[in-house]
PDB file of C-alpha atoms in Angstrom:
ATOM      1  CA  UNK A   1     -18.159   9.028   1.062  1.00  0.00           C
ATOM      2  CA  UNK A   2     -15.178   6.875   1.957  1.00  0.00           C
ATOM      3  CA  UNK A   3     -12.876   9.631   3.197  1.00  0.00           C
ATOM      4  CA  UNK A   4     -10.749   9.419   0.055  1.00  0.00           C
ATOM      5  CA  UNK A   5     -11.159  12.179  -2.513  1.00  0.00           C
ATOM      6  CA  UNK A   6      -9.729  12.462  -6.006  1.00  0.00           C
ATOM      7  CA  UNK A   7      -9.430  15.394  -8.391  1.00  0.00           C
ATOM      8  CA  UNK A   8     -10.144  15.946 -11.137  1.00  0.00           C
ATOM      9  CA  UNK A   9     -12.940  13.455 -11.675  1.00  0.00           C
ATOM     10  CA  UNK A  10     -12.554  13.643 -15.443  1.00  0.00           C
ATOM     11  CA  UNK A  11      -9.545  14.604 -17.540  1.00  0.00           C
ATOM     12  CA  UNK A  12      -8.923  14.805 -21.266  1.00  0.00           C
ATOM     13  CA  UNK A  13      -5.350  15.327 -22.374  1.00  0.00           C
ATOM     14  CA  UNK A  14      -3.254  15.191 -25.496  1.00  0.00           C
ATOM     15  CA  UNK A  15      -0.227  12.952 -25.808  1.00  0.00           C
ATOM     16  CA  UNK A  16       2.162  15.876 -25.362  1.00  0.00           C
ATOM     17  CA  UNK A  17       0.490  17.346 -22.286  1.00  0.00           C
ATOM     18  CA  UNK A  18       1.603  17.133 -18.684  1.00  0.00           C
ATOM     19  CA  UNK A  19      -1.060  16.770 -16.027  1.00  0.00           C
ATOM     20  CA  UNK A  20      -1.349  15.581 -12.445  1.00  0.00           C
ATOM     21  CA  UNK A  21      -3.945  13.557 -10.588  1.00  0.00           C
ATOM     22  CA  UNK A  22      -4.476  14.299  -6.922  1.00  0.00           C
ATOM     23  CA  UNK A  23      -5.669  12.081  -4.104  1.00  0.00           C
ATOM     24  CA  UNK A  24      -6.347  13.084  -0.520  1.00  0.00           C
ATOM     25  CA  UNK A  25      -7.373  10.860   2.359  1.00  0.00           C
ATOM     26  CA  UNK A  26      -8.990  12.107   5.565  1.00  0.00           C
ATOM     27  CA  UNK A  27      -8.759   8.813   7.445  1.00  0.00           C
ATOM     28  CA  UNK A  28      -5.389   9.141   9.138  1.00  0.00           C
ATOM     29  CA  UNK A  29      -4.046   6.216   7.137  1.00  0.00           C
ATOM     30  CA  UNK A  30      -0.367   5.508   6.543  1.00  0.00           C
ATOM     31  CA  UNK A  31      -0.506   3.640   3.232  1.00  0.00           C
ATOM     32  CA  UNK A  32      -1.753   4.910  -0.126  1.00  0.00           C
ATOM     33  CA  UNK A  33      -2.170   3.172  -3.464  1.00  0.00           C
ATOM     34  CA  UNK A  34      -2.643   3.959  -7.146  1.00  0.00           C
ATOM     35  CA  UNK A  35      -4.615   1.502  -9.277  1.00  0.00           C
ATOM     36  CA  UNK A  36      -5.460   1.510 -12.972  1.00  0.00           C
ATOM     37  CA  UNK A  37      -8.710   0.106 -14.348  1.00  0.00           C
ATOM     38  CA  UNK A  38      -8.829  -0.181 -18.123  1.00  0.00           C
ATOM     39  CA  UNK A  39     -12.021  -1.053 -19.947  1.00  0.00           C
ATOM     40  CA  UNK A  40     -12.973  -4.716 -19.568  1.00  0.00           C
ATOM     41  CA  UNK A  41      -9.881  -5.450 -17.449  1.00  0.00           C
ATOM     42  CA  UNK A  42      -9.415  -6.051 -13.718  1.00  0.00           C
ATOM     43  CA  UNK A  43      -7.935  -3.424 -11.451  1.00  0.00           C
ATOM     44  CA  UNK A  44      -4.154  -3.345 -11.609  1.00  0.00           C
ATOM     45  CA  UNK A  45      -1.986  -2.095  -8.776  1.00  0.00           C
ATOM     46  CA  UNK A  46       0.479   0.548  -9.952  1.00  0.00           C
ATOM     47  CA  UNK A  47       2.197   2.024  -6.891  1.00  0.00           C
ATOM     48  CA  UNK A  48       2.144   1.740  -3.117  1.00  0.00           C
ATOM     49  CA  UNK A  49       3.387   4.280  -0.607  1.00  0.00           C
ATOM     50  CA  UNK A  50       3.859   3.511   3.056  1.00  0.00           C
ATOM     51  CA  UNK A  51       4.704   6.365   5.434  1.00  0.00           C
ATOM     52  CA  UNK A  52       5.459   8.530   2.386  1.00  0.00           C
ATOM     53  CA  UNK A  53       7.979   6.054   0.999  1.00  0.00           C
ATOM     54  CA  UNK A  54       7.373   4.176  -2.245  1.00  0.00           C
ATOM     55  CA  UNK A  55       7.339   0.461  -1.487  1.00  0.00           C
ATOM     56  CA  UNK A  56       5.806  -1.034  -4.639  1.00  0.00           C
ATOM     57  CA  UNK A  57       6.243  -0.161  -8.295  1.00  0.00           C
ATOM     58  CA  UNK A  58       4.573  -2.757 -10.437  1.00  0.00           C
ATOM     59  CA  UNK A  59       6.432  -2.375 -13.745  1.00  0.00           C
ATOM     60  CA  UNK A  60       4.717   0.904 -14.530  1.00  0.00           C
ATOM     61  CA  UNK A  61       6.107   2.957 -17.450  1.00  0.00           C
ATOM     62  CA  UNK A  62       8.126   6.017 -16.489  1.00  0.00           C
ATOM     63  CA  UNK A  63       5.555   8.330 -18.084  1.00  0.00           C
ATOM     64  CA  UNK A  64       3.654   7.787 -14.816  1.00  0.00           C
ATOM     65  CA  UNK A  65       5.422   9.421 -11.884  1.00  0.00           C
ATOM     66  CA  UNK A  66       3.963   9.202  -8.376  1.00  0.00           C
ATOM     67  CA  UNK A  67       4.612  11.582  -5.523  1.00  0.00           C
ATOM     68  CA  UNK A  68       3.638  11.378  -1.866  1.00  0.00           C
ATOM     69  CA  UNK A  69       4.545  14.612  -0.057  1.00  0.00           C
ATOM     70  CA  UNK A  70       2.843  13.546   3.180  1.00  0.00           C
ATOM     71  CA  UNK A  71       0.695  10.707   4.432  1.00  0.00           C
ATOM     72  CA  UNK A  72      -2.556  12.426   3.437  1.00  0.00           C
ATOM     73  CA  UNK A  73      -1.739  13.328  -0.146  1.00  0.00           C
ATOM     74  CA  UNK A  74      -0.778  11.323  -3.207  1.00  0.00           C
ATOM     75  CA  UNK A  75      -0.176  12.561  -6.720  1.00  0.00           C
ATOM     76  CA  UNK A  76       0.226  10.856 -10.069  1.00  0.00           C
ATOM     77  CA  UNK A  77       2.114  13.003 -12.564  1.00  0.00           C
ATOM     78  CA  UNK A  78       1.412  12.204 -16.190  1.00  0.00           C
ATOM     79  CA  UNK A  79       3.509  13.105 -19.233  1.00  0.00           C
ATOM     80  CA  UNK A  80       3.718  11.926 -22.806  1.00  0.00           C
ATOM     81  CA  UNK A  81       0.879   9.482 -22.356  1.00  0.00           C
ATOM     82  CA  UNK A  82      -0.445   7.123 -25.015  1.00  0.00           C
ATOM     83  CA  UNK A  83      -4.079   6.526 -25.991  1.00  0.00           C
ATOM     84  CA  UNK A  84      -3.904   3.074 -24.348  1.00  0.00           C
ATOM     85  CA  UNK A  85      -3.342   4.853 -21.022  1.00  0.00           C
ATOM     86  CA  UNK A  86      -6.970   5.971 -21.107  1.00  0.00           C
ATOM     87  CA  UNK A  87      -8.553   4.393 -18.042  1.00  0.00           C
ATOM     88  CA  UNK A  88     -10.075   4.966 -14.626  1.00  0.00           C
ATOM     89  CA  UNK A  89      -7.319   5.786 -12.134  1.00  0.00           C
ATOM     90  CA  UNK A  90      -8.180   4.909  -8.588  1.00  0.00           C
ATOM     91  CA  UNK A  91      -6.558   5.934  -5.343  1.00  0.00           C
ATOM     92  CA  UNK A  92      -6.944   3.931  -2.153  1.00  0.00           C
ATOM     93  CA  UNK A  93      -5.645   4.109   1.393  1.00  0.00           C
ATOM     94  CA  UNK A  94      -5.315   1.763   4.343  1.00  0.00           C
ATOM     95  CA  UNK A  95      -4.252   2.097   7.943  1.00  0.00           C
ATOM     96  CA  UNK A  96      -0.980   0.301   7.297  1.00  0.00           C
ATOM     97  CA  UNK A  97       0.929  -1.546   4.607  1.00  0.00           C
ATOM     98  CA  UNK A  98       1.621  -5.293   4.780  1.00  0.00           C
ATOM     99  CA  UNK A  99      -1.075  -5.818   7.376  1.00  0.00           C
ATOM    100  CA  UNK A 100      -4.629  -7.114   7.250  1.00  0.00           C
ATOM    101  CA  UNK A 101      -6.076  -3.627   6.885  1.00  0.00           C
ATOM    102  CA  UNK A 102      -8.961  -2.759   4.608  1.00  0.00           C
ATOM    103  CA  UNK A 103      -8.277  -0.556   1.610  1.00  0.00           C
ATOM    104  CA  UNK A 104     -10.735   2.291   0.994  1.00  0.00           C
ATOM    105  CA  UNK A 105     -11.061   3.714  -2.476  1.00  0.00           C
ATOM    106  CA  UNK A 106     -11.719   7.150  -3.882  1.00  0.00           C
ATOM    107  CA  UNK A 107     -14.179   7.798  -6.717  1.00  0.00           C
ATOM    108  CA  UNK A 108     -11.481   7.718  -9.386  1.00  0.00           C
ATOM    109  CA  UNK A 109     -10.313   9.977 -12.204  1.00  0.00           C
ATOM    110  CA  UNK A 110     -11.589   9.064 -15.656  1.00  0.00           C
ATOM    111  CA  UNK A 111      -8.697   9.835 -18.039  1.00  0.00           C
ATOM    112  CA  UNK A 112      -8.968  10.079 -21.800  1.00  0.00           C
ATOM    113  CA  UNK A 113      -5.778  10.476 -23.822  1.00  0.00           C
ATOM    114  CA  UNK A 114      -6.256  11.755 -27.349  1.00  0.00           C
TER     115      UNK A 114
ATOM    116  CA  UNK B   1      -3.965 -14.190 -11.393  1.00  0.00           C
ATOM    117  CA  UNK B   2      -7.027 -13.974  -9.199  1.00  0.00           C
ATOM    118  CA  UNK B   3      -7.531 -16.942  -6.877  1.00  0.00           C
ATOM    119  CA  UNK B   4     -11.315 -16.741  -7.133  1.00  0.00           C
ATOM    120  CA  UNK B   5     -14.003 -17.799  -9.584  1.00  0.00           C
ATOM    121  CA  UNK B   6     -17.341 -15.997  -9.799  1.00  0.00           C
ATOM    122  CA  UNK B   7     -20.280 -16.207 -12.220  1.00  0.00           C
ATOM    123  CA  UNK B   8     -20.083 -13.343 -14.717  1.00  0.00           C
ATOM    124  CA  UNK B   9     -23.630 -12.145 -14.092  1.00  0.00           C
ATOM    125  CA  UNK B  10     -26.725 -12.667 -11.941  1.00  0.00           C
ATOM    126  CA  UNK B  11     -30.210 -11.234 -11.631  1.00  0.00           C
ATOM    127  CA  UNK B  12     -32.214 -10.729  -8.466  1.00  0.00           C
ATOM    128  CA  UNK B  13     -35.667  -9.292  -7.808  1.00  0.00           C
ATOM    129  CA  UNK B  14     -35.908  -6.161  -5.736  1.00  0.00           C
ATOM    130  CA  UNK B  15     -36.675  -6.906  -2.102  1.00  0.00           C
ATOM    131  CA  UNK B  16     -35.377 -10.456  -2.288  1.00  0.00           C
ATOM    132  CA  UNK B  17     -32.086 -11.742  -0.906  1.00  0.00           C
ATOM    133  CA  UNK B  18     -29.205 -11.701  -3.373  1.00  0.00           C
ATOM    134  CA  UNK B  19     -26.795 -14.606  -2.915  1.00  0.00           C
ATOM    135  CA  UNK B  20     -23.484 -14.211  -4.720  1.00  0.00           C
ATOM    136  CA  UNK B  21     -21.243 -17.298  -4.836  1.00  0.00           C
ATOM    137  CA  UNK B  22     -17.468 -17.397  -5.007  1.00  0.00           C
ATOM    138  CA  UNK B  23     -15.086 -20.333  -5.358  1.00  0.00           C
ATOM    139  CA  UNK B  24     -11.574 -20.110  -3.921  1.00  0.00           C
ATOM    140  CA  UNK B  25     -10.408 -23.708  -3.804  1.00  0.00           C
ATOM    141  CA  UNK B  26      -6.688 -22.841  -3.550  1.00  0.00           C
ATOM    142  CA  UNK B  27      -7.043 -20.484  -0.605  1.00  0.00           C
ATOM    143  CA  UNK B  28      -4.386 -20.827   2.079  1.00  0.00           C
ATOM    144  CA  UNK B  29      -5.221 -21.224   5.737  1.00  0.00           C
ATOM    145  CA  UNK B  30      -4.403 -17.659   6.730  1.00  0.00           C
ATOM    146  CA  UNK B  31      -5.759 -15.815   3.691  1.00  0.00           C
ATOM    147  CA  UNK B  32      -8.833 -13.643   4.106  1.00  0.00           C
ATOM    148  CA  UNK B  33     -11.753 -13.368   1.694  1.00  0.00           C
ATOM    149  CA  UNK B  34     -12.762  -9.781   0.864  1.00  0.00           C
ATOM    150  CA  UNK B  35     -15.815  -8.507  -0.962  1.00  0.00           C
ATOM    151  CA  UNK B  36     -16.018  -5.165  -2.729  1.00  0.00           C
ATOM    152  CA  UNK B  37     -18.539  -3.776  -5.151  1.00  0.00           C
ATOM    153  CA  UNK B  38     -18.225  -1.198  -7.889  1.00  0.00           C
ATOM    154  CA  UNK B  39     -21.192   0.778  -9.071  1.00  0.00           C
ATOM    155  CA  UNK B  40     -20.803   1.903 -12.653  1.00  0.00           C
ATOM    156  CA  UNK B  41     -17.579   3.902 -13.132  1.00  0.00           C
ATOM    157  CA  UNK B  42     -17.204   4.681  -9.432  1.00  0.00           C
ATOM    158  CA  UNK B  43     -14.505   3.554  -7.032  1.00  0.00           C
ATOM    159  CA  UNK B  44     -14.815   0.114  -5.436  1.00  0.00           C
ATOM    160  CA  UNK B  45     -16.710   0.081  -2.158  1.00  0.00           C
ATOM    161  CA  UNK B  46     -15.639  -2.232   0.650  1.00  0.00           C
ATOM    162  CA  UNK B  47     -18.424  -4.548   1.814  1.00  0.00           C
ATOM    163  CA  UNK B  48     -17.107  -7.191   4.185  1.00  0.00           C
ATOM    164  CA  UNK B  49     -14.281  -9.648   4.809  1.00  0.00           C
ATOM    165  CA  UNK B  50     -13.719 -12.845   6.757  1.00  0.00           C
ATOM    166  CA  UNK B  51     -11.323 -15.676   7.512  1.00  0.00           C
ATOM    167  CA  UNK B  52     -13.234 -18.701   8.830  1.00  0.00           C
ATOM    168  CA  UNK B  53     -16.342 -17.621  10.652  1.00  0.00           C
ATOM    169  CA  UNK B  54     -19.445 -16.160   9.118  1.00  0.00           C
ATOM    170  CA  UNK B  55     -19.537 -12.376   9.277  1.00  0.00           C
ATOM    171  CA  UNK B  56     -22.354  -9.847   9.204  1.00  0.00           C
ATOM    172  CA  UNK B  57     -22.431  -6.075   9.057  1.00  0.00           C
ATOM    173  CA  UNK B  58     -24.934  -3.414   8.090  1.00  0.00           C
ATOM    174  CA  UNK B  59     -24.425  -4.079   4.401  1.00  0.00           C
ATOM    175  CA  UNK B  60     -24.245  -7.842   4.024  1.00  0.00           C
ATOM    176  CA  UNK B  61     -23.485 -11.281   5.423  1.00  0.00           C
ATOM    177  CA  UNK B  62     -20.569 -13.473   4.439  1.00  0.00           C
ATOM    178  CA  UNK B  63     -20.918 -17.225   4.691  1.00  0.00           C
ATOM    179  CA  UNK B  64     -17.678 -19.218   4.367  1.00  0.00           C
ATOM    180  CA  UNK B  65     -17.823 -22.998   4.018  1.00  0.00           C
ATOM    181  CA  UNK B  66     -16.093 -25.096   6.618  1.00  0.00           C
ATOM    182  CA  UNK B  67     -13.372 -26.187   4.171  1.00  0.00           C
ATOM    183  CA  UNK B  68     -12.981 -22.519   3.143  1.00  0.00           C
ATOM    184  CA  UNK B  69     -13.061 -23.420  -0.543  1.00  0.00           C
ATOM    185  CA  UNK B  70     -16.071 -21.271  -1.263  1.00  0.00           C
ATOM    186  CA  UNK B  71     -18.129 -18.436   0.156  1.00  0.00           C
ATOM    187  CA  UNK B  72     -21.390 -16.618  -0.415  1.00  0.00           C
ATOM    188  CA  UNK B  73     -22.140 -12.941  -0.036  1.00  0.00           C
ATOM    189  CA  UNK B  74     -25.732 -12.279   0.968  1.00  0.00           C
ATOM    190  CA  UNK B  75     -27.499  -8.957   0.488  1.00  0.00           C
ATOM    191  CA  UNK B  76     -30.618  -9.585   2.593  1.00  0.00           C
ATOM    192  CA  UNK B  77     -33.060  -7.201   0.911  1.00  0.00           C
ATOM    193  CA  UNK B  78     -31.719  -6.106  -2.445  1.00  0.00           C
ATOM    194  CA  UNK B  79     -32.622  -2.672  -3.781  1.00  0.00           C
ATOM    195  CA  UNK B  80     -32.091  -1.143  -7.211  1.00  0.00           C
ATOM    196  CA  UNK B  81     -29.074   0.700  -5.810  1.00  0.00           C
ATOM    197  CA  UNK B  82     -27.353  -2.631  -5.210  1.00  0.00           C
ATOM    198  CA  UNK B  83     -26.913  -3.082  -8.967  1.00  0.00           C
ATOM    199  CA  UNK B  84     -23.123  -3.250  -9.350  1.00  0.00           C
ATOM    200  CA  UNK B  85     -20.164  -5.490 -10.094  1.00  0.00           C
ATOM    201  CA  UNK B  86     -19.294  -7.537  -7.000  1.00  0.00           C
ATOM    202  CA  UNK B  87     -15.721  -8.690  -6.507  1.00  0.00           C
ATOM    203  CA  UNK B  88     -14.675 -11.617  -4.338  1.00  0.00           C
ATOM    204  CA  UNK B  89     -10.964 -11.390  -3.550  1.00  0.00           C
ATOM    205  CA  UNK B  90      -8.590 -13.670  -1.714  1.00  0.00           C
ATOM    206  CA  UNK B  91      -5.940 -11.449  -0.232  1.00  0.00           C
ATOM    207  CA  UNK B  92      -2.478 -12.853  -0.922  1.00  0.00           C
ATOM    208  CA  UNK B  93      -0.722 -13.227   2.403  1.00  0.00           C
ATOM    209  CA  UNK B  94       2.824 -12.773   1.094  1.00  0.00           C
ATOM    210  CA  UNK B  95       2.367  -9.114   0.195  1.00  0.00           C
ATOM    211  CA  UNK B  96      -1.263  -8.411   1.239  1.00  0.00           C
ATOM    212  CA  UNK B  97      -2.128  -7.413  -2.314  1.00  0.00           C
ATOM    213  CA  UNK B  98      -5.698  -7.516  -3.569  1.00  0.00           C
ATOM    214  CA  UNK B  99      -5.735  -9.472  -6.837  1.00  0.00           C
ATOM    215  CA  UNK B 100      -8.887  -8.442  -8.694  1.00  0.00           C
ATOM    216  CA  UNK B 101     -10.823 -10.659 -11.091  1.00  0.00           C
ATOM    217  CA  UNK B 102     -13.739  -9.855 -13.362  1.00  0.00           C
ATOM    218  CA  UNK B 103     -16.387 -10.052 -10.625  1.00  0.00           C
ATOM    219  CA  UNK B 104     -20.110 -10.749 -10.878  1.00  0.00           C
ATOM    220  CA  UNK B 105     -22.377  -8.183 -12.465  1.00  0.00           C
ATOM    221  CA  UNK B 106     -25.492  -8.192 -10.262  1.00  0.00           C
ATOM    222  CA  UNK B 107     -28.612  -6.653 -11.727  1.00  0.00           C
ATOM    223  CA  UNK B 108     -31.511  -5.951  -9.381  1.00  0.00           C
ATOM    224  CA  UNK B 109     -34.811  -5.932 -11.223  1.00  0.00           C
ATOM    225  CA  UNK B 110     -37.972  -4.121 -10.070  1.00  0.00           C
TER     226      UNK B 110
END
């Protein structure tokens, strides 16, 4: 247990569905991250939030929409996804952004888009 | 692109020390080396990090060469549960991002 939880752990959705991934951290951290891990590819950073403000958006398609209502919760809203979006989506948190602080990861949500 | 080079796979006998090498010849003077591992389809788990000096914690030891161009992660008494992909990461100082490579798949054999 790292103190970062993600739900659901597995998700199957059609290309016309709308779903949301949820991340919660119990570490009192101020920065939260979304990563994508596709099969046979390295982790890719998608979004970064610091103190509930989005500070990084790494050329992610608009069908992925993040939301950070408070420093403990992070959502990734999904709509009109493509099969190539099937991947492991990982949430992480750290004490602060742009500092030498360790990132701690949740268990991930395994997403399959049909 | 990742600033590190790791062997794609390694084997180690259970109970023996597992030594995982990493090359980072272009590392800058103030960039840290981080190690994470990822057990099949789970989230990455932080192991250890260091700048210049050798580091040790309850999970592992990190040995960094004097010129900082390479490092070795040591798991002192490997168990079957240590089977995982191990990632060596040089943290980019400009934006503190972790740039992930392919890692080393470590298989612990009974």
